[in-house]
Tab-separated table of C-alpha atoms in Angstrom:
chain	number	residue	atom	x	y	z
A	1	UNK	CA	48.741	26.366	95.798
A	2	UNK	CA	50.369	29.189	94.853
A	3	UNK	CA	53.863	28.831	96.489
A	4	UNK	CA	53.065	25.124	94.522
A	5	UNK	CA	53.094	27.380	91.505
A	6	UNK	CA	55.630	29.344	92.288
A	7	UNK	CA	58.362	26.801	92.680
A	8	UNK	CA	57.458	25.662	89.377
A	9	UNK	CA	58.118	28.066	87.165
A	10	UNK	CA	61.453	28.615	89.625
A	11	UNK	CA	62.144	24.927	88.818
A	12	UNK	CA	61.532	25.944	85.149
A	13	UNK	CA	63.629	28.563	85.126
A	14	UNK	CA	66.415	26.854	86.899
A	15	UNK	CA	66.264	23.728	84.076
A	16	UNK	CA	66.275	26.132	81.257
A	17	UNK	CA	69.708	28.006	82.619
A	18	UNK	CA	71.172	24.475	83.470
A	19	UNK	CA	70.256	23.641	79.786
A	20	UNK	CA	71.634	26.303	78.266
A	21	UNK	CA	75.303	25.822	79.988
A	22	UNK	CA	75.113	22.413	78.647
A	23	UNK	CA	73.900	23.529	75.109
A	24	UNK	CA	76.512	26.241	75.035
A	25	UNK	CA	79.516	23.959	76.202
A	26	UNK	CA	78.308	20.496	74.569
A	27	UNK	CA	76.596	21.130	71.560
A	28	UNK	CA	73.002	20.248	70.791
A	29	UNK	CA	74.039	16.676	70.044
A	30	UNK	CA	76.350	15.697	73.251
A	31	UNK	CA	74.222	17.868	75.768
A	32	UNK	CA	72.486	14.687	78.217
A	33	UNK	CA	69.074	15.307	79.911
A	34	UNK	CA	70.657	13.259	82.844
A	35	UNK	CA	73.513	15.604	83.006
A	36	UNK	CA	71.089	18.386	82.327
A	37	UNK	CA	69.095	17.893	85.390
A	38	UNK	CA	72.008	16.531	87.579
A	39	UNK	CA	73.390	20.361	86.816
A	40	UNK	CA	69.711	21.618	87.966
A	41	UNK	CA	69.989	19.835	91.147
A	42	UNK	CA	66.700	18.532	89.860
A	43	UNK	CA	65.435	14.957	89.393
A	44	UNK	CA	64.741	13.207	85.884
A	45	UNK	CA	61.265	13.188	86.780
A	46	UNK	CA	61.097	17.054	87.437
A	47	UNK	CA	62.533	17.197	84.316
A	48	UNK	CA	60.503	15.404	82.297
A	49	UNK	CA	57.359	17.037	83.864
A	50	UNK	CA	58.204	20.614	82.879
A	51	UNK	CA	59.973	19.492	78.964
A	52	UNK	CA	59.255	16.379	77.167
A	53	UNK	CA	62.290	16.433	75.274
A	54	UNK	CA	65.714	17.946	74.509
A	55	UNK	CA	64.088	19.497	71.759
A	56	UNK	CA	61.984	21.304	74.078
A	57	UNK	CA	64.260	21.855	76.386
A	58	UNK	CA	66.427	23.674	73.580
A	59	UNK	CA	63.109	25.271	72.072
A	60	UNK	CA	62.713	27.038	75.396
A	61	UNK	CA	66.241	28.235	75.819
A	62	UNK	CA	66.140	29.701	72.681
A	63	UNK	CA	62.940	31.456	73.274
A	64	UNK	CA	64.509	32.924	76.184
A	65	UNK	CA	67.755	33.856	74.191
A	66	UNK	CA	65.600	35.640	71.765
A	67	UNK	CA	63.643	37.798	74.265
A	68	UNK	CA	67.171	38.847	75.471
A	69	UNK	CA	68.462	40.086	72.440
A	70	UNK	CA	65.034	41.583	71.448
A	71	UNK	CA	65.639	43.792	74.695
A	72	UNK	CA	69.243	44.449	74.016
A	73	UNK	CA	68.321	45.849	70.407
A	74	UNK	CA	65.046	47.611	71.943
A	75	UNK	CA	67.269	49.225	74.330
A	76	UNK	CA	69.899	50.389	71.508
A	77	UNK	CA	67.135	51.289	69.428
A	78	UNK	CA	66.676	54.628	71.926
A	79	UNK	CA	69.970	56.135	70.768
A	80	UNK	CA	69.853	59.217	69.650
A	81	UNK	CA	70.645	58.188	66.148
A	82	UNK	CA	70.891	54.563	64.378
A	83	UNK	CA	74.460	54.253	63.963
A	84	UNK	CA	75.261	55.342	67.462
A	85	UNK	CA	72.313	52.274	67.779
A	86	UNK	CA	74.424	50.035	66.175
A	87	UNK	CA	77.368	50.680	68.212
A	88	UNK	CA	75.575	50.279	71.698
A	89	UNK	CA	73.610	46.982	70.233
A	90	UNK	CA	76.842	45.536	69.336
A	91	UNK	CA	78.311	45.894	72.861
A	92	UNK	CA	74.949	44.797	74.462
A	93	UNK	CA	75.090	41.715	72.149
A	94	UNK	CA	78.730	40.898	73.092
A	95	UNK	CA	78.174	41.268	77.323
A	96	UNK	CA	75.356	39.190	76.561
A	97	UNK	CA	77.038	36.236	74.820
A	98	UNK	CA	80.269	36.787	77.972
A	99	UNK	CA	78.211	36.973	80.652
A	100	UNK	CA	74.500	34.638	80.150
A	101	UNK	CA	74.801	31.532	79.195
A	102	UNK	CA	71.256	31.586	77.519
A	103	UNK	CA	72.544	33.660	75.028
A	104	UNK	CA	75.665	32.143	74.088
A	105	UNK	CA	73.704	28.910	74.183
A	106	UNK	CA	71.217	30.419	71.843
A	107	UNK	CA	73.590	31.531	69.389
A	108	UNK	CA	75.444	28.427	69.251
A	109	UNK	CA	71.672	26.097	68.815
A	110	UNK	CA	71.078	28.359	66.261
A	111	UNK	CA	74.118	27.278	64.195
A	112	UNK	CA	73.960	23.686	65.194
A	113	UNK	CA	73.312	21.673	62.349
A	114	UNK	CA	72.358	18.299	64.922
A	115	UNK	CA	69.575	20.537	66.137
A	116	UNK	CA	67.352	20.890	62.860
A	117	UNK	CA	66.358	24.155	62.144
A	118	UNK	CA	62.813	25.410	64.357
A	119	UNK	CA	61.525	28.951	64.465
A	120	UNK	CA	64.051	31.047	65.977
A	121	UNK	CA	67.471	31.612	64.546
A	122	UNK	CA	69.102	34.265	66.725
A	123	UNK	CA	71.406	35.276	63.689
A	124	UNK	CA	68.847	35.655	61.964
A	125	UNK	CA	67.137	37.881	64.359
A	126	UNK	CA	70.251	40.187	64.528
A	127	UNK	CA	70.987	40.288	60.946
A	128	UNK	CA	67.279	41.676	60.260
A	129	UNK	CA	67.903	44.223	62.774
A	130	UNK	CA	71.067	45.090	61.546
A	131	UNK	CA	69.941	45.327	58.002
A	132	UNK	CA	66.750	47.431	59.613
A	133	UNK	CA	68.846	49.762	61.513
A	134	UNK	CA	71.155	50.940	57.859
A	135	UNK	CA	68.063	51.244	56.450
A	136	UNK	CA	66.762	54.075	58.939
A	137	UNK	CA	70.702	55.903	58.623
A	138	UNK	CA	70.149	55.690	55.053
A	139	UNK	CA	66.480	57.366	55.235
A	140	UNK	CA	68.168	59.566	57.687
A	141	UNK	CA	70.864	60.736	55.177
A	142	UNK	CA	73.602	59.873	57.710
A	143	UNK	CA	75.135	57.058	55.228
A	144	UNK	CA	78.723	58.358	53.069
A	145	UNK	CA	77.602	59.676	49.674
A	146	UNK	CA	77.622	56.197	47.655
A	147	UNK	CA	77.222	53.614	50.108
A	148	UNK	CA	73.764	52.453	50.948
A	149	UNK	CA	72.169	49.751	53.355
A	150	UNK	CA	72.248	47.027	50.388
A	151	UNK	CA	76.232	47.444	50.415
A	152	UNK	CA	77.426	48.029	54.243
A	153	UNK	CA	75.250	45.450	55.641
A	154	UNK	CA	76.471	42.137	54.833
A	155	UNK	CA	80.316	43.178	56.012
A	156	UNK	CA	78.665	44.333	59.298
A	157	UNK	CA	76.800	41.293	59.821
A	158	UNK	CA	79.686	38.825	58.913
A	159	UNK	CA	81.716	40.907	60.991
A	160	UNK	CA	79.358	40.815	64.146
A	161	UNK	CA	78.715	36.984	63.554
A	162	UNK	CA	82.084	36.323	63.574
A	163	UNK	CA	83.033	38.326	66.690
A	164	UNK	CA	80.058	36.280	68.402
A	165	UNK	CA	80.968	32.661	67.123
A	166	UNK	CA	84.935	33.488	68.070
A	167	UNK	CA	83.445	34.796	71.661
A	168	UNK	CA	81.733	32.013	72.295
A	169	UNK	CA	84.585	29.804	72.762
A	170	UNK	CA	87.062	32.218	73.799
A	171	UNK	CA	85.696	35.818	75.727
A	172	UNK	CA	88.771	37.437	74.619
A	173	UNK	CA	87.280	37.971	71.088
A	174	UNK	CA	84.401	40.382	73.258
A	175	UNK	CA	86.461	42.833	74.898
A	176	UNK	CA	85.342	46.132	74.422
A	177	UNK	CA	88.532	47.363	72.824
A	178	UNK	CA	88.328	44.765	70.315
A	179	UNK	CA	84.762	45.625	69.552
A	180	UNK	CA	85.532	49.454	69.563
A	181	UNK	CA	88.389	49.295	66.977
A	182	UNK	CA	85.786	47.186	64.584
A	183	UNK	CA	83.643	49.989	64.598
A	184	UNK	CA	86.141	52.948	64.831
A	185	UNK	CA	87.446	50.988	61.347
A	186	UNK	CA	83.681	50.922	59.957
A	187	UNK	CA	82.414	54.250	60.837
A	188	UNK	CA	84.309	56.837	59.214
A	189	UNK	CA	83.754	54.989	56.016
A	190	UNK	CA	80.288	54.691	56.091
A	191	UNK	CA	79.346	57.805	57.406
A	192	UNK	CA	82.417	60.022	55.400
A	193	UNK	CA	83.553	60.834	59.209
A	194	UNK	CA	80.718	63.324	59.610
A	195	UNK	CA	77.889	62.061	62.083
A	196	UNK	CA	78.803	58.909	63.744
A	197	UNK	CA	81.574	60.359	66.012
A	198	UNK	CA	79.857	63.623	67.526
B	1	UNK	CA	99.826	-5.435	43.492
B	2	UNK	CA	100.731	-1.876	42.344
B	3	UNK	CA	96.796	-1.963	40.864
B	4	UNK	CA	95.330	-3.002	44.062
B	5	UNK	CA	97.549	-0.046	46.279
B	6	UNK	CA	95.767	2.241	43.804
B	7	UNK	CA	92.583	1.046	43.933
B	8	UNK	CA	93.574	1.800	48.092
B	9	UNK	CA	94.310	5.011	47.701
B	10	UNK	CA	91.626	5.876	45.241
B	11	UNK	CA	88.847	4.420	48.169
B	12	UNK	CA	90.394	6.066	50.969
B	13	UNK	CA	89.978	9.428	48.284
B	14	UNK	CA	86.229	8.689	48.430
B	15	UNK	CA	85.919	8.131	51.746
B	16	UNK	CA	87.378	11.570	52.618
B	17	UNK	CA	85.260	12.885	50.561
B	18	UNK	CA	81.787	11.275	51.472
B	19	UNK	CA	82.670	11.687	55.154
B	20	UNK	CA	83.566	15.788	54.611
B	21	UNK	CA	79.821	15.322	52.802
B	22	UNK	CA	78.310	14.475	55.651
B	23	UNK	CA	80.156	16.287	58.312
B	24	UNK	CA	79.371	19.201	56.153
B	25	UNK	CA	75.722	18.901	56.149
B	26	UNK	CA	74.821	16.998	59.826
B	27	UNK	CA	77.736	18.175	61.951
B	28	UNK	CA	79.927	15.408	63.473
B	29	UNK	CA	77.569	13.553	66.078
B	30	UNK	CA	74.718	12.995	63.414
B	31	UNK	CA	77.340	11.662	60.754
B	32	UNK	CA	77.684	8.290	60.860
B	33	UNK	CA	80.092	5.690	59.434
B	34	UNK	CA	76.553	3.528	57.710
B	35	UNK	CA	75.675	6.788	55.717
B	36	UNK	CA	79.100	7.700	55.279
B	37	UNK	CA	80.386	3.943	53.842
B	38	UNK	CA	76.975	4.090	51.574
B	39	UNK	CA	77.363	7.277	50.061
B	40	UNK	CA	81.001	6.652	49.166
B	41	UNK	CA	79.589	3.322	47.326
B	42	UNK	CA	82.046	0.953	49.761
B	43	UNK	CA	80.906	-1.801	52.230
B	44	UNK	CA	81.222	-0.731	56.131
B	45	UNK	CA	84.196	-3.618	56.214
B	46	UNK	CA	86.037	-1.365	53.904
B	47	UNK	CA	85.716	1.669	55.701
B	48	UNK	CA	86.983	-0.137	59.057
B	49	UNK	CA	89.958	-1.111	56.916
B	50	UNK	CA	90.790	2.402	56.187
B	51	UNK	CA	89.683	4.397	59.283
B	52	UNK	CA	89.496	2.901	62.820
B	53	UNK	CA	86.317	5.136	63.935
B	54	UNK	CA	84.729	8.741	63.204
B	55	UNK	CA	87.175	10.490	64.480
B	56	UNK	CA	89.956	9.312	62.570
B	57	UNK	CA	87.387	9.961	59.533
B	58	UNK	CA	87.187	13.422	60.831
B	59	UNK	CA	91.045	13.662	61.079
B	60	UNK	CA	91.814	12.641	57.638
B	61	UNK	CA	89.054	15.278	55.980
B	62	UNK	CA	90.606	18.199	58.866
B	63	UNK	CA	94.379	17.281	57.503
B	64	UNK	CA	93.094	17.205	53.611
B	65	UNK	CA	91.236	20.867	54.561
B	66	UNK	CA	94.381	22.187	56.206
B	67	UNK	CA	96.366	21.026	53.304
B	68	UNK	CA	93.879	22.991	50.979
B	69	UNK	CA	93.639	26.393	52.984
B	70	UNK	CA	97.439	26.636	52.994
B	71	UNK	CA	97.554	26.016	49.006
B	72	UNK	CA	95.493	29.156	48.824
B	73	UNK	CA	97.206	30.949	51.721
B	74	UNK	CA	100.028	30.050	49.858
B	75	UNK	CA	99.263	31.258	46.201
B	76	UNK	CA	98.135	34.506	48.036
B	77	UNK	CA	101.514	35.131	48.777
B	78	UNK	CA	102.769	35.441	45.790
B	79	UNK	CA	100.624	38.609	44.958
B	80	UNK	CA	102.802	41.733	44.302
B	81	UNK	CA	101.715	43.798	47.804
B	82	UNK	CA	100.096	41.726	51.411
B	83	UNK	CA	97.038	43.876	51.142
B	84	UNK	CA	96.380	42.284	47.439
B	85	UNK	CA	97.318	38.849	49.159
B	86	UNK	CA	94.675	39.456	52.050
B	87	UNK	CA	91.803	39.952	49.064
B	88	UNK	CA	93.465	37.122	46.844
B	89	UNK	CA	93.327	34.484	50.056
B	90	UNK	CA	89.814	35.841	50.865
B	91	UNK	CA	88.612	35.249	47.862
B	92	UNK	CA	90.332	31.331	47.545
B	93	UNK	CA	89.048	30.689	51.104
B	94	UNK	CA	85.175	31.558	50.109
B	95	UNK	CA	85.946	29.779	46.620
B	96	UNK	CA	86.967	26.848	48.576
B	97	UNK	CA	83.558	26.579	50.928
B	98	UNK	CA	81.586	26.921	48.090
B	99	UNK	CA	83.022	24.226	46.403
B	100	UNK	CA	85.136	22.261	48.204
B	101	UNK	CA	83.374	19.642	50.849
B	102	UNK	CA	86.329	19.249	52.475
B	103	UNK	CA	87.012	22.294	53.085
B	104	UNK	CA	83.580	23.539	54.072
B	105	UNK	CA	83.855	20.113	56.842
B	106	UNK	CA	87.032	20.895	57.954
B	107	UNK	CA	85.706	24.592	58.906
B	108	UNK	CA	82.892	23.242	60.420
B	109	UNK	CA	84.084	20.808	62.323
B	110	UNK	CA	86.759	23.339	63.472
B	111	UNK	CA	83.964	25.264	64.937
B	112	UNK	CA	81.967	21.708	66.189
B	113	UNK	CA	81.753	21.498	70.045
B	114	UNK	CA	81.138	17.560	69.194
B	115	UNK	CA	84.281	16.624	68.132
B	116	UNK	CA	86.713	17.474	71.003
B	117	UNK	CA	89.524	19.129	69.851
B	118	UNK	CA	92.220	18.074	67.771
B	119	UNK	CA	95.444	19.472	66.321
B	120	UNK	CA	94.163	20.917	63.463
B	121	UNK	CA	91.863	23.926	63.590
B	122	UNK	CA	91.243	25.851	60.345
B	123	UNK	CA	90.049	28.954	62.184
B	124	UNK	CA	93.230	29.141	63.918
B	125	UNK	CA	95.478	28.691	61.035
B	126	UNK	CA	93.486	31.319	58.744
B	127	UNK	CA	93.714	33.578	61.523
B	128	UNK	CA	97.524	33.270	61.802
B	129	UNK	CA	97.872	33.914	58.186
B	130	UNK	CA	95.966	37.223	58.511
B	131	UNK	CA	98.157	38.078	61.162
B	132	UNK	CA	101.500	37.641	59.807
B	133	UNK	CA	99.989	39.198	56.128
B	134	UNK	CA	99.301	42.223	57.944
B	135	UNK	CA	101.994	41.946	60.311
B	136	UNK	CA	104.320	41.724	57.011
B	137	UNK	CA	101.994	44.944	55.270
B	138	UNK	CA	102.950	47.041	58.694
B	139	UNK	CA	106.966	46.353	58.363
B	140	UNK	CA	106.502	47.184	54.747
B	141	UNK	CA	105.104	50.922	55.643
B	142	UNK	CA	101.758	49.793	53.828
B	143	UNK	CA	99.565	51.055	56.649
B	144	UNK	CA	97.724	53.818	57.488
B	145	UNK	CA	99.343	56.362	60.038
B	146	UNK	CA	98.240	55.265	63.381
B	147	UNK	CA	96.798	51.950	62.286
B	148	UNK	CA	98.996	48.268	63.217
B	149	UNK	CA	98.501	45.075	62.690
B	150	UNK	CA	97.493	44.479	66.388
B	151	UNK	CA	94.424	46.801	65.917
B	152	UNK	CA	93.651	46.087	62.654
B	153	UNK	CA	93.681	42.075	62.697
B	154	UNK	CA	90.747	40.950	65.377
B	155	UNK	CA	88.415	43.381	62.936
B	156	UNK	CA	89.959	41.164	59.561
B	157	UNK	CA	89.544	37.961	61.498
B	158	UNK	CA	86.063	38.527	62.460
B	159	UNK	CA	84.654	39.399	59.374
B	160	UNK	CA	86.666	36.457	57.443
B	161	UNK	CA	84.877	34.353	59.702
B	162	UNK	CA	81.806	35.527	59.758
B	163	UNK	CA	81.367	35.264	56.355
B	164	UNK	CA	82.747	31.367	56.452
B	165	UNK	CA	80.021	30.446	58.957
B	166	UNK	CA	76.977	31.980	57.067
B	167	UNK	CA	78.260	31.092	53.872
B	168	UNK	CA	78.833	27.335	54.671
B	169	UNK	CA	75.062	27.472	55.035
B	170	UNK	CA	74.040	29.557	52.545
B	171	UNK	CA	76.879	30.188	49.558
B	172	UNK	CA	74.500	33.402	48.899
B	173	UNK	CA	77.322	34.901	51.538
B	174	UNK	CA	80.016	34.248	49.952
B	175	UNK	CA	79.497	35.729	46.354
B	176	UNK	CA	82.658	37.550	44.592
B	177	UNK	CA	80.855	41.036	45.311
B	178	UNK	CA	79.765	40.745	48.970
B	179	UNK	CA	83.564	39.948	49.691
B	180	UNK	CA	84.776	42.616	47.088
B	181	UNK	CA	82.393	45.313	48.693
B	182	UNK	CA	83.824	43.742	52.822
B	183	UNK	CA	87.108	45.021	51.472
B	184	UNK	CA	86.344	48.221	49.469
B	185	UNK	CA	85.095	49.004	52.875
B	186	UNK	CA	88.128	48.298	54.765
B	187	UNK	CA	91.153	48.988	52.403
B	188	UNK	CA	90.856	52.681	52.206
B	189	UNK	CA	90.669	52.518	56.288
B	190	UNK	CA	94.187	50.221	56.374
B	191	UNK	CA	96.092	52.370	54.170
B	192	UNK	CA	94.624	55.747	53.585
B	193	UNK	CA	93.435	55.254	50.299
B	194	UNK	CA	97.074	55.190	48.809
B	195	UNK	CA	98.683	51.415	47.913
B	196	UNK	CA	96.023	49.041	47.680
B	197	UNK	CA	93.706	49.747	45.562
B	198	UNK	CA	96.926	50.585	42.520
């Protein structure tokens, strides 16, 4: 019963991945539930048993995309100061869109207009943690004399978006370097050179 | 006969613009050629007449969008200094999703894993633009010491982009002072704080 169990939520797992490669690559709209579980190595009726749609086949991917970049921000979020938070978040947001599938596949449901819009938005998750993180530096007093959270974080989160959107068609957009320079640009001006680089 | 070639091109006009309506809004596997022909007001026989299938729909609205980005790209350049043109051409391109279906369509469906890849991408010709701007502002001495085009581009791109994608689905993005306040941040950072901001 319980190796029963077992390859279930293997089977589960192993359908969600296969749907997110598909999601990622496809769009919401061309992504098949044949080809889905052909991918799997899984048949239609295994399929069907675990989601009973491609709704809820995309619900669960990007349940699983969120829980990923919840840990990559919770994990960022132990820097020893917020902007050296952002940094590290960026990068951790960026290896996760190259290298898992779930969350470039997450990203990319999230701005799908053919999927309609459900509970998790993934930018929207990263904006508010953005937006959350400037706050804290400018409670902190580690924010340039002038600027404030309300002004810096809409140019970091258009920025960031549009790194990940670029990436997710073309990994050449996520290479550290690239990602570096952004915030060796943005740093000195928002911090007046001071904190961010020591 | 010259009446009736007008009456022609003033259909195919609405067409364009009813199908960059609904590409806009569903994304191009949920648009379809019923809703499209109804909201332009013209009977499904007349759309066949003028467009073969969804794609070449898609086309038409991706050459008129092209045709649009490079009027503003082009107006840019005619700004006394490439930084100014890089802020002038911003500020078109953002004026241009707000208000322009076809423009906001032919960015997203630029970006729209649904419609396989044509000749025209919007992303790709904005981004070449930025480069050869501030490829042209490095010959000219404009930039910092240290700073190039190379390094300074990706960061431009990004952000340009970024906004584009939020702001096509919310124009809260794309106000004149979240743009102005993307660039106060940069400009100092490209040039030291000396040309651009004269």
């Amino acid at each position: 019963m319980m190796v029963k169990q077992e390859r279930a939520v293997r089977t589960r797992q192993i359908l969600v991945r296969a749907a997110a490669e598909s999601f990622a690559r496809d769009g919401f709209a061309l992504a098949s539930l044949t080809m889905i579980s052909r991918r799997a190595g899984v048949s239609t009726g295994a399929l069907h048993f675990h989601f009973a749609s491609k709704r809820a086949l995309a619900d669960a991917v990007l349940h699983e995309a969120a829980a990923a970049l919840e840990r990559t921000t919770c994990r960022a979020d132990r820097a020893p100061d917020p902007l050296r938070a952002l940094v590290e978040a960026t990068h951790g947001l960026m290896d996760g869109i190259v290298g898992d599938a779930v969350v470039r596949a997450g990203f990319a449901l999230s701005g799908d207009p053919a999927r309609t819009r459900g509970d998790v938005d993934l930018r929207q998750q990263w904006q508010r943690w953005i937006e959350r993180t400037l706050q804290r530096a400018e409670w902190e007093g580690r924010l340039a004399e002038g600027t404030s959270c309300a002004q810096i974080a809409p140019t970091v989160v258009a920025a960031t978006v549009g790194f990940e959107v670029l990436g997710c068609r073309d990994p050449d957009w996520l290479t550290r370097r690239k990602i570096d320079r952004f915030w060796e640009l943005m740093l000195p001006r928002l911090t007046d050179g001071a904190t961010a680089r020591g």
